[in-house]
Every structure is written in structure tokens, then in C-alpha cells.
Amino acid sequence: MKQPLVHPKSGASDPELQKLIEFYEETLGFCPNSVKTMHHRPAIAYAFIELNKAVMENQGRVSSALKRMIAYISSNTAGCRYCQAHAIRAAERYGAEQEQMNNIWEYRTHASFSEAERAALDFAFAASTVPNSVSDEIAENLREHWEEGEIVEITGVVALFGYLNRWNDSMGTEIETGAIESGEKHLGKRGWNTGKHSYAKEIG
């Protein structure tokens, strides 16, 4: 896309949007243009934020870092370059091991991943394909390693990023400097680029 479908709003004169910007500056280091775009209809942005908080809350074994790696596998499967960069950046900021980020696509065989993590990432991949390819074997393997509440958390991440993948690829959301830096740093060797997502300076 030569330009985004909808341009992000500025938070400079909007105190409510400014609160969202401050929230994301803590989690990502910048507020995603996706949220600023949703804020053209504020109720959508606020509902998304609450779902995001609930899904990404660390409840225990499904760690914050693993949730971001699930988000990356899901987004890569869906083909959304914007979300790939955001997910890998968040994985780094939430404590993912460098070795895991460097070998995310070798998760099935690389020694840095546990069997439980492999089961979660296999599920994320299958759940993100169209049509959905979660098989009895994948489901059973997931149940062997994770309790039902944990499976709800894992599925919540896949579903959340299913929404984001469709939002950002359809919108051609302008990609932020920080996301580009993380994409190039962690994913560039596998051919990551901004694709349809044009670069634009962040709007305050």
C-alpha cells in the first residue's frame, strides 16, 4: 500500500488518548499506531486495551516472554510484518532469552525450548493458519503440558493477534521506528522487511 488506509490520531490535544500513549510507552517504548488508528472510534481502542491487558497478564507458567513468542509465531503465520516486529520487540522487553529469539523458528528442535513451550508454539502455528489446522494430536500434546486455564491464556494470545493481524494488514498501519529497529535486529536475517507498512514519524 502506498499509504495507510486510515492515519493514526495525534494525542497532543486528547488527554484520553494521551493516557493510552503513556501506557504503551511503558510496555513497548512507544504507542502503536494501530491503537492511535483505533482511537478514531475511542470505544474500540479502550475495549482493545482491556482485552490486551487481560490476555497478556502474567498468571504463572505462561510467562510474559512466552506469550510474546506465541504472538510472533501467530503473526508470522498470518503474514503480518507489523505485528511480527511488535511481538519480537515485546518478547525482548519482557525477558525472552536471546537464544530463543535467535532460534524462534527452530523451536521444535533447539535446546533452548522446553517441550511445553514447543507444544504451545505448535498450537499457535496451527491455530493461526487459514483454514485452522489444530489437530487432535496438537490438542492432546497441548493438554499434556498445560492446564485448561493456561490453554485459555495461550489461545487468548493467538486470538488477540488474529485481530491485530487483520487490523494492521488491512489498514497498512504506519510502522514505528522502534518496531523497525526490532524487526531488523531480530528478524532481518530471515528476510523481514516493512512490506506494505510505510514508515512515518510517530505522532505524539
PDB file of C-alpha atoms in Angstrom:
ATOM      1  CA  MET A   1       0.000   0.000   0.000  1.00  0.00           C
ATOM      2  CA  LYS A   2       1.341   3.448  -0.886  1.00  0.00           C
ATOM      3  CA  GLN A   3      -0.288   4.953   2.181  1.00  0.00           C
ATOM      4  CA  PRO A   4      -2.249   3.658   5.176  1.00  0.00           C
ATOM      5  CA  LEU A   5      -5.990   3.222   4.813  1.00  0.00           C
ATOM      6  CA  VAL A   6      -6.526   5.436   7.891  1.00  0.00           C
ATOM      7  CA  HIS A   7      -3.951   7.701   9.513  1.00  0.00           C
ATOM      8  CA  PRO A   8      -3.320   7.470  13.285  1.00  0.00           C
ATOM      9  CA  LYS A   9      -4.702  10.187  15.542  1.00  0.00           C
ATOM     10  CA  SER A  10      -2.492  12.574  17.428  1.00  0.00           C
ATOM     11  CA  GLY A  11      -2.695  12.502  21.208  1.00  0.00           C
ATOM     12  CA  ALA A  12      -1.399  16.032  21.662  1.00  0.00           C
ATOM     13  CA  SER A  13      -4.832  17.562  22.286  1.00  0.00           C
ATOM     14  CA  ASP A  14      -6.631  14.432  23.515  1.00  0.00           C
ATOM     15  CA  PRO A  15      -5.998  13.601  27.208  1.00  0.00           C
ATOM     16  CA  GLU A  16      -7.675  10.175  26.954  1.00  0.00           C
ATOM     17  CA  LEU A  17      -5.511   9.117  24.036  1.00  0.00           C
ATOM     18  CA  GLN A  18      -2.506  10.506  25.885  1.00  0.00           C
ATOM     19  CA  LYS A  19      -3.182   8.007  28.696  1.00  0.00           C
ATOM     20  CA  LEU A  20      -3.018   5.138  26.179  1.00  0.00           C
ATOM     21  CA  ILE A  21       0.200   6.557  24.766  1.00  0.00           C
ATOM     22  CA  GLU A  22       1.747   6.620  28.242  1.00  0.00           C
ATOM     23  CA  PHE A  23       0.642   3.009  28.905  1.00  0.00           C
ATOM     24  CA  TYR A  24       2.313   1.746  25.756  1.00  0.00           C
ATOM     25  CA  GLU A  25       5.451   3.789  26.264  1.00  0.00           C
ATOM     26  CA  GLU A  26       6.000   1.582  29.313  1.00  0.00           C
ATOM     27  CA  THR A  27       5.289  -1.716  27.555  1.00  0.00           C
ATOM     28  CA  LEU A  28       6.818  -1.118  24.100  1.00  0.00           C
ATOM     29  CA  GLY A  29       8.683   2.167  24.367  1.00  0.00           C
ATOM     30  CA  PHE A  30       6.166   3.837  22.052  1.00  0.00           C
ATOM     31  CA  CYS A  31       2.414   3.790  21.426  1.00  0.00           C
ATOM     32  CA  PRO A  32       1.487   1.625  18.416  1.00  0.00           C
ATOM     33  CA  ASN A  33      -0.059   3.462  15.507  1.00  0.00           C
ATOM     34  CA  SER A  34      -2.635   0.659  15.446  1.00  0.00           C
ATOM     35  CA  VAL A  35      -4.075   1.909  18.748  1.00  0.00           C
ATOM     36  CA  LYS A  36      -3.959   5.523  17.561  1.00  0.00           C
ATOM     37  CA  THR A  37      -5.886   4.420  14.469  1.00  0.00           C
ATOM     38  CA  MET A  38      -8.485   2.537  16.508  1.00  0.00           C
ATOM     39  CA  HIS A  39      -8.950   5.715  18.532  1.00  0.00           C
ATOM     40  CA  HIS A  40     -10.908   7.301  15.676  1.00  0.00           C
ATOM     41  CA  ARG A  41     -13.658   5.331  17.436  1.00  0.00           C
ATOM     42  CA  PRO A  42     -12.435   5.518  21.054  1.00  0.00           C
ATOM     43  CA  ALA A  43     -14.654   2.711  22.369  1.00  0.00           C
ATOM     44  CA  ILE A  44     -12.851   0.259  20.076  1.00  0.00           C
ATOM     45  CA  ALA A  45      -9.443   1.402  21.338  1.00  0.00           C
ATOM     46  CA  TYR A  46     -10.470   1.177  25.008  1.00  0.00           C
ATOM     47  CA  ALA A  47     -12.087  -2.247  24.578  1.00  0.00           C
ATOM     48  CA  PHE A  48      -8.957  -3.488  22.832  1.00  0.00           C
ATOM     49  CA  ILE A  49      -6.718  -2.181  25.627  1.00  0.00           C
ATOM     50  CA  GLU A  50      -8.746  -4.014  28.280  1.00  0.00           C
ATOM     51  CA  LEU A  51      -8.642  -7.261  26.284  1.00  0.00           C
ATOM     52  CA  ASN A  52      -4.915  -6.782  25.724  1.00  0.00           C
ATOM     53  CA  LYS A  53      -4.303  -6.326  29.454  1.00  0.00           C
ATOM     54  CA  ALA A  54      -6.381  -9.394  30.356  1.00  0.00           C
ATOM     55  CA  VAL A  55      -4.752 -11.640  27.763  1.00  0.00           C
ATOM     56  CA  MET A  56      -1.180 -10.547  28.425  1.00  0.00           C
ATOM     57  CA  GLU A  57      -1.363 -10.548  32.224  1.00  0.00           C
ATOM     58  CA  ASN A  58       1.175 -12.950  33.696  1.00  0.00           C
ATOM     59  CA  GLN A  59      -0.853 -15.592  35.540  1.00  0.00           C
ATOM     60  CA  GLY A  60       2.017 -18.007  36.132  1.00  0.00           C
ATOM     61  CA  ARG A  61       3.610 -20.599  33.861  1.00  0.00           C
ATOM     62  CA  VAL A  62       2.541 -18.988  30.590  1.00  0.00           C
ATOM     63  CA  SER A  63       5.155 -16.299  31.045  1.00  0.00           C
ATOM     64  CA  SER A  64       5.079 -12.813  29.576  1.00  0.00           C
ATOM     65  CA  ALA A  65       8.004 -13.723  27.307  1.00  0.00           C
ATOM     66  CA  LEU A  66       6.307 -16.913  26.063  1.00  0.00           C
ATOM     67  CA  LYS A  67       3.124 -15.001  25.309  1.00  0.00           C
ATOM     68  CA  ARG A  68       5.092 -12.628  23.079  1.00  0.00           C
ATOM     69  CA  MET A  69       6.769 -15.557  21.294  1.00  0.00           C
ATOM     70  CA  ILE A  70       3.340 -17.093  20.728  1.00  0.00           C
ATOM     71  CA  ALA A  71       2.273 -13.722  19.306  1.00  0.00           C
ATOM     72  CA  TYR A  72       5.271 -13.738  16.971  1.00  0.00           C
ATOM     73  CA  ILE A  73       4.630 -17.266  15.658  1.00  0.00           C
ATOM     74  CA  SER A  74       0.962 -16.406  15.180  1.00  0.00           C
ATOM     75  CA  SER A  75       1.733 -13.150  13.344  1.00  0.00           C
ATOM     76  CA  ASN A  76       4.394 -14.731  11.168  1.00  0.00           C
ATOM     77  CA  THR A  77       1.975 -17.476  10.186  1.00  0.00           C
ATOM     78  CA  ALA A  78      -0.638 -14.860   9.288  1.00  0.00           C
ATOM     79  CA  GLY A  79       1.967 -12.825   7.381  1.00  0.00           C
ATOM     80  CA  CYS A  80       1.579  -9.528   9.256  1.00  0.00           C
ATOM     81  CA  ARG A  81       5.004  -7.865   9.264  1.00  0.00           C
ATOM     82  CA  TYR A  82       3.825  -5.046  11.518  1.00  0.00           C
ATOM     83  CA  CYS A  83       2.788  -7.470  14.258  1.00  0.00           C
ATOM     84  CA  GLN A  84       5.873  -9.646  13.799  1.00  0.00           C
ATOM     85  CA  ALA A  85       8.094  -6.685  14.646  1.00  0.00           C
ATOM     86  CA  HIS A  86       5.923  -5.618  17.580  1.00  0.00           C
ATOM     87  CA  ALA A  87       5.776  -9.131  19.033  1.00  0.00           C
ATOM     88  CA  ILE A  88       9.519  -9.763  18.834  1.00  0.00           C
ATOM     89  CA  ARG A  89      10.205  -6.321  20.358  1.00  0.00           C
ATOM     90  CA  ALA A  90       7.835  -7.078  23.223  1.00  0.00           C
ATOM     91  CA  ALA A  91       9.411 -10.520  23.702  1.00  0.00           C
ATOM     92  CA  GLU A  92      12.781  -8.849  24.189  1.00  0.00           C
ATOM     93  CA  ARG A  93      11.386  -6.228  26.590  1.00  0.00           C
ATOM     94  CA  TYR A  94       9.588  -8.917  28.623  1.00  0.00           C
ATOM     95  CA  GLY A  95      12.633 -11.074  29.201  1.00  0.00           C
ATOM     96  CA  ALA A  96      12.743 -13.640  26.393  1.00  0.00           C
ATOM     97  CA  GLU A  97      16.120 -15.351  26.201  1.00  0.00           C
ATOM     98  CA  GLN A  98      18.292 -14.091  23.354  1.00  0.00           C
ATOM     99  CA  GLU A  99      18.948 -17.670  22.257  1.00  0.00           C
ATOM    100  CA  GLN A 100      15.223 -18.327  21.940  1.00  0.00           C
ATOM    101  CA  MET A 101      14.621 -15.160  19.927  1.00  0.00           C
ATOM    102  CA  ASN A 102      17.549 -16.009  17.640  1.00  0.00           C
ATOM    103  CA  ASN A 103      16.188 -19.514  17.061  1.00  0.00           C
ATOM    104  CA  ILE A 104      12.436 -18.981  17.241  1.00  0.00           C
ATOM    105  CA  TRP A 105      11.773 -20.912  14.016  1.00  0.00           C
ATOM    106  CA  GLU A 106      13.878 -23.851  15.208  1.00  0.00           C
ATOM    107  CA  TYR A 107      11.766 -24.133  18.364  1.00  0.00           C
ATOM    108  CA  ARG A 108      10.851 -27.759  17.605  1.00  0.00           C
ATOM    109  CA  THR A 109      14.474 -28.902  17.819  1.00  0.00           C
ATOM    110  CA  HIS A 110      16.516 -26.163  19.500  1.00  0.00           C
ATOM    111  CA  ALA A 111      17.698 -26.999  23.012  1.00  0.00           C
ATOM    112  CA  SER A 112      16.671 -23.604  24.418  1.00  0.00           C
ATOM    113  CA  PHE A 113      12.964 -24.541  24.144  1.00  0.00           C
ATOM    114  CA  SER A 114      11.177 -26.871  26.560  1.00  0.00           C
ATOM    115  CA  GLU A 115       8.638 -29.477  25.468  1.00  0.00           C
ATOM    116  CA  ALA A 116       5.874 -27.370  26.998  1.00  0.00           C
ATOM    117  CA  GLU A 117       6.986 -24.319  25.003  1.00  0.00           C
ATOM    118  CA  ARG A 118       7.135 -26.407  21.824  1.00  0.00           C
ATOM    119  CA  ALA A 119       3.586 -27.602  22.409  1.00  0.00           C
ATOM    120  CA  ALA A 120       2.370 -24.022  22.865  1.00  0.00           C
ATOM    121  CA  LEU A 121       4.164 -22.764  19.759  1.00  0.00           C
ATOM    122  CA  ASP A 122       2.974 -25.718  17.646  1.00  0.00           C
ATOM    123  CA  PHE A 123      -0.556 -24.834  18.701  1.00  0.00           C
ATOM    124  CA  ALA A 124      -0.002 -21.141  17.912  1.00  0.00           C
ATOM    125  CA  PHE A 125       1.152 -22.007  14.406  1.00  0.00           C
ATOM    126  CA  ALA A 126      -1.741 -24.379  13.696  1.00  0.00           C
ATOM    127  CA  ALA A 127      -4.333 -22.062  15.244  1.00  0.00           C
ATOM    128  CA  SER A 128      -3.177 -19.188  13.047  1.00  0.00           C
ATOM    129  CA  THR A 129      -3.446 -20.930   9.685  1.00  0.00           C
ATOM    130  CA  VAL A 130      -6.455 -20.442   7.417  1.00  0.00           C
ATOM    131  CA  PRO A 131      -8.220 -22.782   7.488  1.00  0.00           C
ATOM    132  CA  ASN A 132      -7.430 -23.633  11.090  1.00  0.00           C
ATOM    133  CA  SER A 133      -5.205 -26.726  11.364  1.00  0.00           C
ATOM    134  CA  VAL A 134      -5.353 -27.591  15.082  1.00  0.00           C
ATOM    135  CA  SER A 135      -5.478 -31.380  15.027  1.00  0.00           C
ATOM    136  CA  ASP A 136      -6.313 -33.928  17.729  1.00  0.00           C
ATOM    137  CA  GLU A 137      -2.586 -34.620  18.028  1.00  0.00           C
ATOM    138  CA  ILE A 138      -1.703 -30.943  18.561  1.00  0.00           C
ATOM    139  CA  ALA A 139      -4.556 -30.531  21.047  1.00  0.00           C
ATOM    140  CA  GLU A 140      -3.566 -33.629  23.012  1.00  0.00           C
ATOM    141  CA  ASN A 141       0.068 -32.538  23.150  1.00  0.00           C
ATOM    142  CA  LEU A 142      -1.021 -29.136  24.451  1.00  0.00           C
ATOM    143  CA  ARG A 143      -3.149 -30.787  27.165  1.00  0.00           C
ATOM    144  CA  GLU A 144      -0.194 -32.924  28.241  1.00  0.00           C
ATOM    145  CA  HIS A 145       1.818 -29.844  29.141  1.00  0.00           C
ATOM    146  CA  TRP A 146      -0.704 -27.166  30.083  1.00  0.00           C
ATOM    147  CA  GLU A 147      -3.767 -26.926  32.319  1.00  0.00           C
ATOM    148  CA  GLU A 148      -7.095 -25.712  30.949  1.00  0.00           C
ATOM    149  CA  GLY A 149      -6.719 -22.178  32.296  1.00  0.00           C
ATOM    150  CA  GLU A 150      -3.255 -21.973  30.748  1.00  0.00           C
ATOM    151  CA  ILE A 151      -4.618 -23.195  27.412  1.00  0.00           C
ATOM    152  CA  VAL A 152      -7.200 -20.391  27.599  1.00  0.00           C
ATOM    153  CA  GLU A 153      -4.324 -17.921  28.070  1.00  0.00           C
ATOM    154  CA  ILE A 154      -2.415 -19.350  25.099  1.00  0.00           C
ATOM    155  CA  THR A 155      -5.488 -19.311  22.883  1.00  0.00           C
ATOM    156  CA  GLY A 156      -6.250 -15.778  24.032  1.00  0.00           C
ATOM    157  CA  VAL A 157      -2.886 -14.595  22.690  1.00  0.00           C
ATOM    158  CA  VAL A 158      -3.491 -16.268  19.323  1.00  0.00           C
ATOM    159  CA  ALA A 159      -6.985 -14.761  19.094  1.00  0.00           C
ATOM    160  CA  LEU A 160      -5.809 -11.291  20.160  1.00  0.00           C
ATOM    161  CA  PHE A 161      -3.153 -11.273  17.473  1.00  0.00           C
ATOM    162  CA  GLY A 162      -5.598 -12.668  14.934  1.00  0.00           C
ATOM    163  CA  TYR A 163      -7.498  -9.429  15.437  1.00  0.00           C
ATOM    164  CA  LEU A 164      -4.327  -7.343  15.257  1.00  0.00           C
ATOM    165  CA  ASN A 165      -3.005  -9.145  12.173  1.00  0.00           C
ATOM    166  CA  ARG A 166      -6.199  -8.422  10.270  1.00  0.00           C
ATOM    167  CA  TRP A 167      -6.426  -4.857  11.551  1.00  0.00           C
ATOM    168  CA  ASN A 168      -2.872  -3.888  10.678  1.00  0.00           C
ATOM    169  CA  ASP A 169      -2.530  -5.681   7.363  1.00  0.00           C
ATOM    170  CA  SER A 170      -5.883  -4.342   6.169  1.00  0.00           C
ATOM    171  CA  MET A 171      -5.072  -0.821   7.362  1.00  0.00           C
ATOM    172  CA  GLY A 172      -1.467  -0.903   6.161  1.00  0.00           C
ATOM    173  CA  THR A 173      -0.684   0.675   9.521  1.00  0.00           C
ATOM    174  CA  GLU A 174       2.316   3.004   9.508  1.00  0.00           C
ATOM    175  CA  ILE A 175       5.182   1.255  11.265  1.00  0.00           C
ATOM    176  CA  GLU A 176       7.102   2.983  14.028  1.00  0.00           C
ATOM    177  CA  THR A 177      10.862   3.494  14.253  1.00  0.00           C
ATOM    178  CA  GLY A 178      11.195   1.241  17.307  1.00  0.00           C
ATOM    179  CA  ALA A 179       9.332  -1.596  15.596  1.00  0.00           C
ATOM    180  CA  ILE A 180      11.550  -1.306  12.524  1.00  0.00           C
ATOM    181  CA  GLU A 181      14.661  -1.459  14.707  1.00  0.00           C
ATOM    182  CA  SER A 182      13.466  -4.633  16.455  1.00  0.00           C
ATOM    183  CA  GLY A 183      12.328  -6.255  13.223  1.00  0.00           C
ATOM    184  CA  GLU A 184      15.669  -5.658  11.548  1.00  0.00           C
ATOM    185  CA  LYS A 185      17.644  -6.698  14.636  1.00  0.00           C
ATOM    186  CA  HIS A 186      15.886  -9.986  15.356  1.00  0.00           C
ATOM    187  CA  LEU A 187      14.149 -10.943  12.105  1.00  0.00           C
ATOM    188  CA  GLY A 188      16.204  -9.342   9.354  1.00  0.00           C
ATOM    189  CA  LYS A 189      18.272 -12.474   8.743  1.00  0.00           C
ATOM    190  CA  ARG A 190      15.050 -14.260   7.800  1.00  0.00           C
ATOM    191  CA  GLY A 191      14.096 -11.605   5.312  1.00  0.00           C
ATOM    192  CA  TRP A 192      11.824  -9.417   7.424  1.00  0.00           C
ATOM    193  CA  ASN A 193      11.042  -6.000   5.968  1.00  0.00           C
ATOM    194  CA  THR A 194       8.299  -3.417   6.452  1.00  0.00           C
ATOM    195  CA  GLY A 195       6.310  -4.703   3.480  1.00  0.00           C
ATOM    196  CA  LYS A 196       3.116  -2.709   2.962  1.00  0.00           C
ATOM    197  CA  HIS A 197       3.648  -0.783   6.189  1.00  0.00           C
ATOM    198  CA  SER A 198       5.109   2.584   5.300  1.00  0.00           C
ATOM    199  CA  TYR A 199       7.384   4.395   7.693  1.00  0.00           C
ATOM    200  CA  ALA A 200       6.148   7.524   9.380  1.00  0.00           C
ATOM    201  CA  LYS A 201       7.376   9.519  12.351  1.00  0.00           C
ATOM    202  CA  GLU A 202       5.427   8.797  15.495  1.00  0.00           C
ATOM    203  CA  ILE A 203       2.631  11.224  16.193  1.00  0.00           C
ATOM    204  CA  GLY A 204       2.623  12.428  19.803  1.00  0.00           C
TER     205      GLY A 204
END
